[in-house]
mmCIF file of C-alpha atoms in Angstrom:
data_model
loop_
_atom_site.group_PDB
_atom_site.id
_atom_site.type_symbol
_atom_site.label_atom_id
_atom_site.label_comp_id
_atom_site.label_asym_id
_atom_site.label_seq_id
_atom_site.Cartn_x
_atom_site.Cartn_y
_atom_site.Cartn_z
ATOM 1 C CA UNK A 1 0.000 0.000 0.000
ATOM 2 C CA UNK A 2 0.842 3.721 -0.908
ATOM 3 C CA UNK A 3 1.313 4.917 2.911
ATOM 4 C CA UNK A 4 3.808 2.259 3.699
ATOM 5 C CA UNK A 5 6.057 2.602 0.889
ATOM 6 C CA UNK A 6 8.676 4.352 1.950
ATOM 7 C CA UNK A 7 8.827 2.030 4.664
ATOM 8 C CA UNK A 8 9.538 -0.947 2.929
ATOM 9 C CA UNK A 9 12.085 1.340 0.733
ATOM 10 C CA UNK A 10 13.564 2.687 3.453
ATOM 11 C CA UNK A 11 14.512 -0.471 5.171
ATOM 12 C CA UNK A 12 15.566 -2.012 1.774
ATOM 13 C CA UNK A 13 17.794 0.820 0.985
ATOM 14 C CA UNK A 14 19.339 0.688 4.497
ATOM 15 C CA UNK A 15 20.496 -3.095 3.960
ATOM 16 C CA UNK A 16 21.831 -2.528 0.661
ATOM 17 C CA UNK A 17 23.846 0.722 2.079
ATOM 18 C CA UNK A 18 25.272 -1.781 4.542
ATOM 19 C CA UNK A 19 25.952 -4.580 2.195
ATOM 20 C CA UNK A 20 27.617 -2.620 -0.512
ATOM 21 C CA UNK A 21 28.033 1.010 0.387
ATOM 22 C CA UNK A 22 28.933 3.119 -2.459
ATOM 23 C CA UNK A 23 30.681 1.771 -5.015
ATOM 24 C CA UNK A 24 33.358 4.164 -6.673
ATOM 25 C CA UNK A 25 32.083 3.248 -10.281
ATOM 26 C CA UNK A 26 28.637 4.532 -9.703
ATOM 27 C CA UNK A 27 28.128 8.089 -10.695
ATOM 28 C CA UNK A 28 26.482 9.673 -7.393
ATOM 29 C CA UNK A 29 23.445 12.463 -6.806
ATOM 30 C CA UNK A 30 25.528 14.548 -4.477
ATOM 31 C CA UNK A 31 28.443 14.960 -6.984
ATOM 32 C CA UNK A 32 25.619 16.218 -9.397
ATOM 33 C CA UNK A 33 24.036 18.506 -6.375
ATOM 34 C CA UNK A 34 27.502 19.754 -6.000
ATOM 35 C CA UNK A 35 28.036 20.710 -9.699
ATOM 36 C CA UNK A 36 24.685 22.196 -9.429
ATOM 37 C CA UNK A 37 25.939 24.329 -6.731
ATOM 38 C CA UNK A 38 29.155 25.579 -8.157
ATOM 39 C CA UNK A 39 27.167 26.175 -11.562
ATOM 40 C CA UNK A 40 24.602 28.604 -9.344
ATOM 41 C CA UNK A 41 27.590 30.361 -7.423
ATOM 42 C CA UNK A 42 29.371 31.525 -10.379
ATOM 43 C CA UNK A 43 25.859 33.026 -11.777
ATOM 44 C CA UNK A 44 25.400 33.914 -8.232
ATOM 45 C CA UNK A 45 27.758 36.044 -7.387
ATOM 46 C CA UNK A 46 27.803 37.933 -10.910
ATOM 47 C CA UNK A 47 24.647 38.729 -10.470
ATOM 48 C CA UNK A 48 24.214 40.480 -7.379
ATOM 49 C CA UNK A 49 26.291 43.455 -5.666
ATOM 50 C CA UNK A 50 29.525 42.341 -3.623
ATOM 51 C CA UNK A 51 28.578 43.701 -0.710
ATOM 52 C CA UNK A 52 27.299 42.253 2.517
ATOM 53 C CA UNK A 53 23.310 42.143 1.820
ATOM 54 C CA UNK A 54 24.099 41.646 -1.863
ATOM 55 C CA UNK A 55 26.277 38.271 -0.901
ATOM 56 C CA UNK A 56 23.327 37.425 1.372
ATOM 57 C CA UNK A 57 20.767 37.609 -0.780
ATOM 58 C CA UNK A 58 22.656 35.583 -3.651
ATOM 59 C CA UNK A 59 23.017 33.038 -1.201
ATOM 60 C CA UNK A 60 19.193 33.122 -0.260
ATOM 61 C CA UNK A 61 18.672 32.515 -3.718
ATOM 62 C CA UNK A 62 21.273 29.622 -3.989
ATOM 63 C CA UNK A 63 19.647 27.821 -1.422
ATOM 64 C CA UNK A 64 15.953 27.897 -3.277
ATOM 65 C CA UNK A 65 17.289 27.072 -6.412
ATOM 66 C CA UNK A 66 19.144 23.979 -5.192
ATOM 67 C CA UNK A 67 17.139 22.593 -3.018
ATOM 68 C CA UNK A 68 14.027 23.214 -5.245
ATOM 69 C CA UNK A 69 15.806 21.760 -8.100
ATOM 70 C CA UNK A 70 17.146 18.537 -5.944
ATOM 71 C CA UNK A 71 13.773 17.720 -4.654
ATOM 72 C CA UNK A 72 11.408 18.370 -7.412
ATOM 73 C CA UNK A 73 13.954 16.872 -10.279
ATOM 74 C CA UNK A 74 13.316 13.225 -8.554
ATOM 75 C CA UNK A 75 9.691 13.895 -8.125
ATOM 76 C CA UNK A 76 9.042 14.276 -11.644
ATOM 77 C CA UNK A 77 11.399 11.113 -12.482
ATOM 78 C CA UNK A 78 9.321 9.064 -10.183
ATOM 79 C CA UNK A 79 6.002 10.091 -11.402
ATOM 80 C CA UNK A 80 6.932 9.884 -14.991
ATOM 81 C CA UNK A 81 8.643 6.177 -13.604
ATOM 82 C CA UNK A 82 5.231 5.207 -12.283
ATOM 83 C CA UNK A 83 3.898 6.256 -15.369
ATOM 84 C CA UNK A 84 5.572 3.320 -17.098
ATOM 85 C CA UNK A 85 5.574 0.922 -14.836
ATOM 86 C CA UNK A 86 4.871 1.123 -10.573
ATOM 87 C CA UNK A 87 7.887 -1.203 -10.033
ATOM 88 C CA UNK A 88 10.019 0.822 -11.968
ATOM 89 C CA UNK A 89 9.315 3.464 -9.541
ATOM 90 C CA UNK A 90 9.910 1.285 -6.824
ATOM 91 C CA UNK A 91 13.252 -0.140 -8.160
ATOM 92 C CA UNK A 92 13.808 3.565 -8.838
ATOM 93 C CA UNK A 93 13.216 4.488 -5.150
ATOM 94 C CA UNK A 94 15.064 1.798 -3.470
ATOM 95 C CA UNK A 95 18.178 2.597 -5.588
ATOM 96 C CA UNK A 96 18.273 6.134 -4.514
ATOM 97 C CA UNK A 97 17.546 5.451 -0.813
ATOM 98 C CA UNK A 98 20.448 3.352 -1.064
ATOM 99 C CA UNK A 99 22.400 6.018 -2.456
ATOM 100 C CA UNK A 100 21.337 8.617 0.107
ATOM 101 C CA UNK A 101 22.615 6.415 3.182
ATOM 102 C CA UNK A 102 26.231 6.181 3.681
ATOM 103 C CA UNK A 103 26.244 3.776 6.673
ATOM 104 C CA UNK A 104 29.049 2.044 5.132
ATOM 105 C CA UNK A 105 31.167 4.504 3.470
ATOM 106 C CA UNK A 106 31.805 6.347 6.487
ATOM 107 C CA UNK A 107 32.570 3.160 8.401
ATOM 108 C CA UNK A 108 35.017 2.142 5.891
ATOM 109 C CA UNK A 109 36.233 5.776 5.588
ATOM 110 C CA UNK A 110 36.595 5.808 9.296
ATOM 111 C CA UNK A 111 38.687 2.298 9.338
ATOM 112 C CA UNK A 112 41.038 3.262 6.856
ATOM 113 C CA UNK A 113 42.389 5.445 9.492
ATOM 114 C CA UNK A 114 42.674 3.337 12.226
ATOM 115 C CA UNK A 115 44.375 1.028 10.089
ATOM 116 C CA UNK A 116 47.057 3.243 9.424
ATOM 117 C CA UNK A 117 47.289 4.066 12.953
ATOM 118 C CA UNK A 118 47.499 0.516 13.702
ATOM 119 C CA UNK A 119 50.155 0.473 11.341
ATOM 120 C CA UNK A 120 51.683 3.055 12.740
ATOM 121 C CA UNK A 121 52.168 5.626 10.143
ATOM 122 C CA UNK A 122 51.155 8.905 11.045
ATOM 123 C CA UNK A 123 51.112 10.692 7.433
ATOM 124 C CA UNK A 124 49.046 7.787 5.961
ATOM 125 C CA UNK A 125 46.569 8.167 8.965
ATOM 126 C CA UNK A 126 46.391 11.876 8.432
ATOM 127 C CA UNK A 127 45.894 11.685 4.600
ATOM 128 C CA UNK A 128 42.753 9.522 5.001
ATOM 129 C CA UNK A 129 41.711 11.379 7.749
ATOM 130 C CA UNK A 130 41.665 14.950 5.600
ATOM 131 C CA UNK A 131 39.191 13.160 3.201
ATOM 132 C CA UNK A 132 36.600 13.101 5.865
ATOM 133 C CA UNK A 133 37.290 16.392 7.904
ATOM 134 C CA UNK A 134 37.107 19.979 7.200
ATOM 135 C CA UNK A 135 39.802 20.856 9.640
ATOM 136 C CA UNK A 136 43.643 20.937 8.862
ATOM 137 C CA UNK A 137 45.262 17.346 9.796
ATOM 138 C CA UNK A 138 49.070 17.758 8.420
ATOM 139 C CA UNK A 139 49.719 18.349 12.416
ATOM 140 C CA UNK A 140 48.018 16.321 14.253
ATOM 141 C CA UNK A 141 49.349 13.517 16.344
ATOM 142 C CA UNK A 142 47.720 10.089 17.064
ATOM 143 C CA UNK A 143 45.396 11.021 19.752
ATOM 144 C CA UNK A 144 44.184 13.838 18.025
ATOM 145 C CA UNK A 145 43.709 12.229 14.693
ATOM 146 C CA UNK A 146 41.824 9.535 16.988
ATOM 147 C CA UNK A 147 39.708 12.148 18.044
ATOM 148 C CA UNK A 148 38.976 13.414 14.875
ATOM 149 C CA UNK A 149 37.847 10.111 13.713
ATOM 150 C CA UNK A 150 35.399 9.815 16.483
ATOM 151 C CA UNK A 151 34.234 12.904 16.338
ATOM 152 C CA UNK A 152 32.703 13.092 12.963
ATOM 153 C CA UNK A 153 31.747 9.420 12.532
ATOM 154 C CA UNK A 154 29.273 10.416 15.772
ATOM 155 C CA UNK A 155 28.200 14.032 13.624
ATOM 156 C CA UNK A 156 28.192 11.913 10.451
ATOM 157 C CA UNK A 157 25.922 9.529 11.975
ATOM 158 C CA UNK A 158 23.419 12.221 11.969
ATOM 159 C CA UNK A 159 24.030 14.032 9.103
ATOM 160 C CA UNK A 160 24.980 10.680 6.748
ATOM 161 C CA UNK A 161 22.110 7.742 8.161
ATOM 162 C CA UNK A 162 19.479 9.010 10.566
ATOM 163 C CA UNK A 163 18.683 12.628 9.260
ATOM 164 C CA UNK A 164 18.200 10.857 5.803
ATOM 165 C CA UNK A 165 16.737 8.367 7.096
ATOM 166 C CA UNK A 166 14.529 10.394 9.102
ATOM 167 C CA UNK A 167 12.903 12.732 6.226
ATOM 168 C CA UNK A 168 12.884 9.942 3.683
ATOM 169 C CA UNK A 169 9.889 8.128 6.298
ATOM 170 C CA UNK A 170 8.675 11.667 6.265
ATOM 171 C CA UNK A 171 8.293 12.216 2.517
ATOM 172 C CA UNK A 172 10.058 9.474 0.521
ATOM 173 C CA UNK A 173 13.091 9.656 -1.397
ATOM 174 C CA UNK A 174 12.041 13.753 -2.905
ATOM 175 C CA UNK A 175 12.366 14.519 0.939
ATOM 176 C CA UNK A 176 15.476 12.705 0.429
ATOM 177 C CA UNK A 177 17.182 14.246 -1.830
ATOM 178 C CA UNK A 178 15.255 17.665 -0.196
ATOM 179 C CA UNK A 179 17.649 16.892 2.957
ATOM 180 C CA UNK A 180 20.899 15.906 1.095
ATOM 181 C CA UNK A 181 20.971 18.762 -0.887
ATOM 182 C CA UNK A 182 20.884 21.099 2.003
ATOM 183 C CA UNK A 183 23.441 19.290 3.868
ATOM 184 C CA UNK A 184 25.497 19.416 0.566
ATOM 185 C CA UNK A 185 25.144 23.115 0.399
ATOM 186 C CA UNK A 186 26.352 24.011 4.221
ATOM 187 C CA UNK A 187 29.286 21.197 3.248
ATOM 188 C CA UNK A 188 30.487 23.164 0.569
ATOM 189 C CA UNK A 189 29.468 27.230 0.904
ATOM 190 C CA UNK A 190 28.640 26.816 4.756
ATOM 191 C CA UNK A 191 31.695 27.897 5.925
ATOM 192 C CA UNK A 192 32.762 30.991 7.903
ATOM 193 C CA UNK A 193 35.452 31.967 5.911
ATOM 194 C CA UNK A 194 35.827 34.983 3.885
ATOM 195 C CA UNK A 195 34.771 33.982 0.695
ATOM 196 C CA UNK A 196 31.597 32.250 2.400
ATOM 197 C CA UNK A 197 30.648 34.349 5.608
ATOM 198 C CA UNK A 198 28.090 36.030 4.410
ATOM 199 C CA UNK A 199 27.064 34.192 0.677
ATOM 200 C CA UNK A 200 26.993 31.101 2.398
ATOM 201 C CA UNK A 201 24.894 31.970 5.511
ATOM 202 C CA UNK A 202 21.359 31.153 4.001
ATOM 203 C CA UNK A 203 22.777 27.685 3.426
ATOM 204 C CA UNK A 204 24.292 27.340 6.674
ATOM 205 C CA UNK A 205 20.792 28.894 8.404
ATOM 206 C CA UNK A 206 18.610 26.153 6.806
ATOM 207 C CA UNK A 207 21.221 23.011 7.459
ATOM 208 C CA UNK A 208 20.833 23.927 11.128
ATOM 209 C CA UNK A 209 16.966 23.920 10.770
ATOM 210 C CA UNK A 210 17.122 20.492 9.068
ATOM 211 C CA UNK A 211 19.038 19.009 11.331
ATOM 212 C CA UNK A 212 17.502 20.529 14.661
ATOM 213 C CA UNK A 213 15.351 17.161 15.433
ATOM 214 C CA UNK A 214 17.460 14.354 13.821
ATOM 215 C CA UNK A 215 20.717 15.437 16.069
ATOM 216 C CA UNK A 216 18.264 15.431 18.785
ATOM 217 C CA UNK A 217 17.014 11.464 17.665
ATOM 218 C CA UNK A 218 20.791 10.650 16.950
ATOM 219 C CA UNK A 219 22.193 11.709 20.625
ATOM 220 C CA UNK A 220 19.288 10.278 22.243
ATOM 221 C CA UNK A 221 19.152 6.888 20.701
ATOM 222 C CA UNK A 222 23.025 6.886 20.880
ATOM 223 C CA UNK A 223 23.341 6.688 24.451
ATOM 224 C CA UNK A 224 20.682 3.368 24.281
ATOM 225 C CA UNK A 225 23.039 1.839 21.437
ATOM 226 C CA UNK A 226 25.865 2.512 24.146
ATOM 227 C CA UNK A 227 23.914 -0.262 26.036
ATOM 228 C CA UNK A 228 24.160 -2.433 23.736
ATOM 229 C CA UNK A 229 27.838 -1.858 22.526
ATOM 230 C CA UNK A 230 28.952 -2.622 25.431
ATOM 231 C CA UNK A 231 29.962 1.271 26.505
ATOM 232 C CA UNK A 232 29.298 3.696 29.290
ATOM 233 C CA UNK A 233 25.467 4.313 28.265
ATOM 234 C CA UNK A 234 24.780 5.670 31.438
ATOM 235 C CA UNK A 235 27.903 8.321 31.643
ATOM 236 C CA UNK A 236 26.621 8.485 27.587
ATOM 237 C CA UNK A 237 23.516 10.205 29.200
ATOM 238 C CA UNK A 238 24.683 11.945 31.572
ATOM 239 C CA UNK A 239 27.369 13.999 29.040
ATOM 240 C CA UNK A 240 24.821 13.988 26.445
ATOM 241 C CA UNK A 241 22.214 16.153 28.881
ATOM 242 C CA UNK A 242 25.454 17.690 30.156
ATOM 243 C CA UNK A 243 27.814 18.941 27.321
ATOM 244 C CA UNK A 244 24.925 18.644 24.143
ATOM 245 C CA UNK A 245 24.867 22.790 23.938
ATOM 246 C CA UNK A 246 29.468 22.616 24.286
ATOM 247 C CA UNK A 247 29.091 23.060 20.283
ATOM 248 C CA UNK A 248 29.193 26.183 17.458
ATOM 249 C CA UNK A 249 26.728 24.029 15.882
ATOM 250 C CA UNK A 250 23.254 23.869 17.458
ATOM 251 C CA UNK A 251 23.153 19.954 16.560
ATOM 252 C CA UNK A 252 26.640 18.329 15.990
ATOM 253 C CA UNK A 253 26.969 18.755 19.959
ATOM 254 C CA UNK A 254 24.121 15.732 20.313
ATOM 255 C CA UNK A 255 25.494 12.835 18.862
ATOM 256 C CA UNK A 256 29.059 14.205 19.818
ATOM 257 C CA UNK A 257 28.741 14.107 23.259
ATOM 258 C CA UNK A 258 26.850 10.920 23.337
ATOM 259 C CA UNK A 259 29.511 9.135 21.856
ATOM 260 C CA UNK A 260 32.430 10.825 24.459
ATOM 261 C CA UNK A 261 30.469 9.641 27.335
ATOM 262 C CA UNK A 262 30.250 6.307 25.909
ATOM 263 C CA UNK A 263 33.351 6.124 25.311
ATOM 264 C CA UNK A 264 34.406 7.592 28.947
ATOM 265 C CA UNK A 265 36.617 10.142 26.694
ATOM 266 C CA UNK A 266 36.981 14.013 26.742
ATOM 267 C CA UNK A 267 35.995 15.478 22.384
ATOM 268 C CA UNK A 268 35.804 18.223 20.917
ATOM 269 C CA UNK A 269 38.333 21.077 21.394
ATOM 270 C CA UNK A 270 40.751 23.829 19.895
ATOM 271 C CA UNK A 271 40.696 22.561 15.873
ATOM 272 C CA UNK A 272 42.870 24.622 13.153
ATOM 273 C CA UNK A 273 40.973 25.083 9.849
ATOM 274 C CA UNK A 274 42.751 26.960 7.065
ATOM 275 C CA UNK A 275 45.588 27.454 8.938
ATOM 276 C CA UNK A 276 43.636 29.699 11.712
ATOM 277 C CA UNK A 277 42.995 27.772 15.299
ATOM 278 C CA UNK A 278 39.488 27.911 16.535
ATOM 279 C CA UNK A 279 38.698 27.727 20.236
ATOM 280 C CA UNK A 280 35.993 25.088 20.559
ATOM 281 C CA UNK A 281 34.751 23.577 24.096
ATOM 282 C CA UNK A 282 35.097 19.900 24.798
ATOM 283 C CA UNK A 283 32.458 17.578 25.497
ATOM 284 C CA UNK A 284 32.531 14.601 27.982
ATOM 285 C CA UNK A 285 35.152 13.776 30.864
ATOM 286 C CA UNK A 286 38.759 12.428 30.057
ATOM 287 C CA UNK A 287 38.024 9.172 32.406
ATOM 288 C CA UNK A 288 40.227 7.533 30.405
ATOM 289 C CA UNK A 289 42.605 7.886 27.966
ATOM 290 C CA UNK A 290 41.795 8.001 24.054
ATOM 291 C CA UNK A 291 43.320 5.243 22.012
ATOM 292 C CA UNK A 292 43.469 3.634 18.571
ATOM 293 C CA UNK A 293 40.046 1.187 19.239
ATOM 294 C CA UNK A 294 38.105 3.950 20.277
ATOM 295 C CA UNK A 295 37.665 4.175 16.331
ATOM 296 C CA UNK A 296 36.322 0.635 15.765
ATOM 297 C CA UNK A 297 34.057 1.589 19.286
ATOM 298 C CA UNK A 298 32.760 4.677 17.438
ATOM 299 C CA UNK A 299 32.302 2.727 14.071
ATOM 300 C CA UNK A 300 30.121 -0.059 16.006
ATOM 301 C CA UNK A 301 27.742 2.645 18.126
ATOM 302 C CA UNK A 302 27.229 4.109 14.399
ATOM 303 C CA UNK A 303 25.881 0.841 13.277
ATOM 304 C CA UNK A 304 23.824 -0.126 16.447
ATOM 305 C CA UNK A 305 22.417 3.581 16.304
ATOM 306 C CA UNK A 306 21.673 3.517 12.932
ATOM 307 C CA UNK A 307 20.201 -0.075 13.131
ATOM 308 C CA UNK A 308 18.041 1.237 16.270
ATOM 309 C CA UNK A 309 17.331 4.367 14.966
ATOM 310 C CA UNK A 310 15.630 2.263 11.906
ATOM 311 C CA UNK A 311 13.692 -0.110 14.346
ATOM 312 C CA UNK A 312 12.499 3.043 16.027
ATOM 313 C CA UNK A 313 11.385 5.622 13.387
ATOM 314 C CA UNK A 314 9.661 2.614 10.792
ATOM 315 C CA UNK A 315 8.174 1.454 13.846
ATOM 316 C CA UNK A 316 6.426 4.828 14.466
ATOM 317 C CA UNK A 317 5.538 5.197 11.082
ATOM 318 C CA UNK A 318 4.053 1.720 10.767
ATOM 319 C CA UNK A 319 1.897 2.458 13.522
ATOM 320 C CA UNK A 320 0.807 6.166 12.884
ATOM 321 C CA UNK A 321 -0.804 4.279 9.413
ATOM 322 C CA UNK A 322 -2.178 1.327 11.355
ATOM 323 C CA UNK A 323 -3.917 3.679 14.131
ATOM 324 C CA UNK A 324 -4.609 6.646 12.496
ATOM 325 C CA UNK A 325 -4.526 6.871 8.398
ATOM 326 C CA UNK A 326 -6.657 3.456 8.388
#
């Protein structure tokens, strides 16, 4: 039936994500959202003054056409796909659910680096680490590329699996893609740099209001994963109500500080990004020292909180259509 669709997608999507991942062969929607995006700076910013409101207001502008194009591109596909043949549409939907989780990518993204660390070599570590961090990692030793790991697997597990996850129950896969294109925008203009303070704040603005309740989910149903893992979940709880708001970001605090007290470790912290050091606060208590299987910790409370996470939010959909759309 139509109301339970993106159920059934949802969950198939998830298990293929976490069989296969993304292969590197497969051309990928987000590379296409971010050509999209460089395409509508360049237009952008010749077309409105350089100044201050001027940059704002391209980036206002940026944002709509993006995220309009990104959500109503796949909603015509799918209609014109159901058109021809419902389980077209279907096959259609479970591939791109698939390709809008990255459960496994950022697990195998994350143990790349704590193989090299296991290895031992520090400049292979920090190489794999700068493909999944914004920061600056040529000086970083092993606890801090440790750290670093951690810390954005637990973000990422928002941001890459239940966020997703969360507005494709809401809408289907156009809800999707309406979510990954606005976390692709604040990836890639959202910064607080020069060149991006004020063109990219529109972007930034709306990732924050997209992710407001799914960072809440993720920290939340982290700490019960903990449980489960085999962690601290009850020092997971008590850091998460504790150290949530120790963030820039209004979200990336949750699952961050969920996974430090799970991990009885102290996150977070001053971070260098273009060569500038940032003062950040930390999150969670240093009850023990970080080390190189923290990583693999992290990696598995990703999984369990992404596999719970599903259990949770199909479960609540299921049931809203039992009790109250029959």
């Amino acid at each position: 039936t139509g109301m339970m669709e993106p159920v059934y997608v949802v969950l198939l999507g998830f298990l293929i994500d976490l069989a296969l991942g993304d292969p590197s062969w497969m051309p990928h929607p987000v590379v296409y959202i971010g050509k999209l995006i460089s395409l509508c700076e360049k237009y952008l910013r010749k077309a409105f003054p350089k100044t201050e409101k001027g940059e704002f207001t391209a980036g206002i502008f940026l944002t709509i056409i993006v995220i309009g194009i990104a959500t109503i591109l796949p909603y015509c596909i799918l209609l014109w796909a159901d058109y021809i043949n419902p389980w077209l549409k279907y096959m259609l939907e479970v591939f791109w659910c698939w390709q809008i989780f990255a459960a496994k990518s950022l697990g195998q993204a994350a143990k790349k680096v704590g193989d090299e660390i296991g290895r031992n070599d520090i400049q292979g570590a920090r190489k794999y680490l700068s493909y999944i961090v914004g920061r600056d990692t040529q000086d970083l030793d092993f606890k801090q590329i440790v750290k670093a790991v951690c810390e954005t697997v637990a973000e990422n597990t928002s941001d890459g699996i239940i966020a997703p996850m969360f507005y494709l129950l809401i809408g289907g896969v156009p809800m999707g893609f309406f979510y990954k294109a606005g976390n692709t925008l604040d990836s890639m203009v959202g910064y607080k740099s020069e060149r991006y303070i004020n063109f990219g704040k529109a972007s930034a603005i709306f990732d924050d209001i997209l992710n407001f309740i799914p960072a809440r989910i993720t920290g939340f149903v982290m700490c019960m994963a903990a449980f489960i893992c085999g962690l601290d979940g009850k020092n997971a709880f008590r850091i998460f109500f504790r150290d949530r708001k120790n963030h820039v970001s209004p979200n990336a605090g949750n699952p961050e500080s969920a996974c430090a007290g799970a991990l009885r470790v102290q996150l977070l912290g001053d971070a260098s990004y273009f060569g500038e050091i940032y003062k950040k606060k930390t999150v969670g208590d240093p009850l023990k020292e970080i080390e190189g299987s923290d990583i693999k910790k992290t990696n598995i409370l990703m999984y369990v909180t992404a596999i719970l996470s599903l259990i949770l939010t199909t479960g609540v959909r299921t049931l809203i259509f039992i009790y109250i759309v029959r």
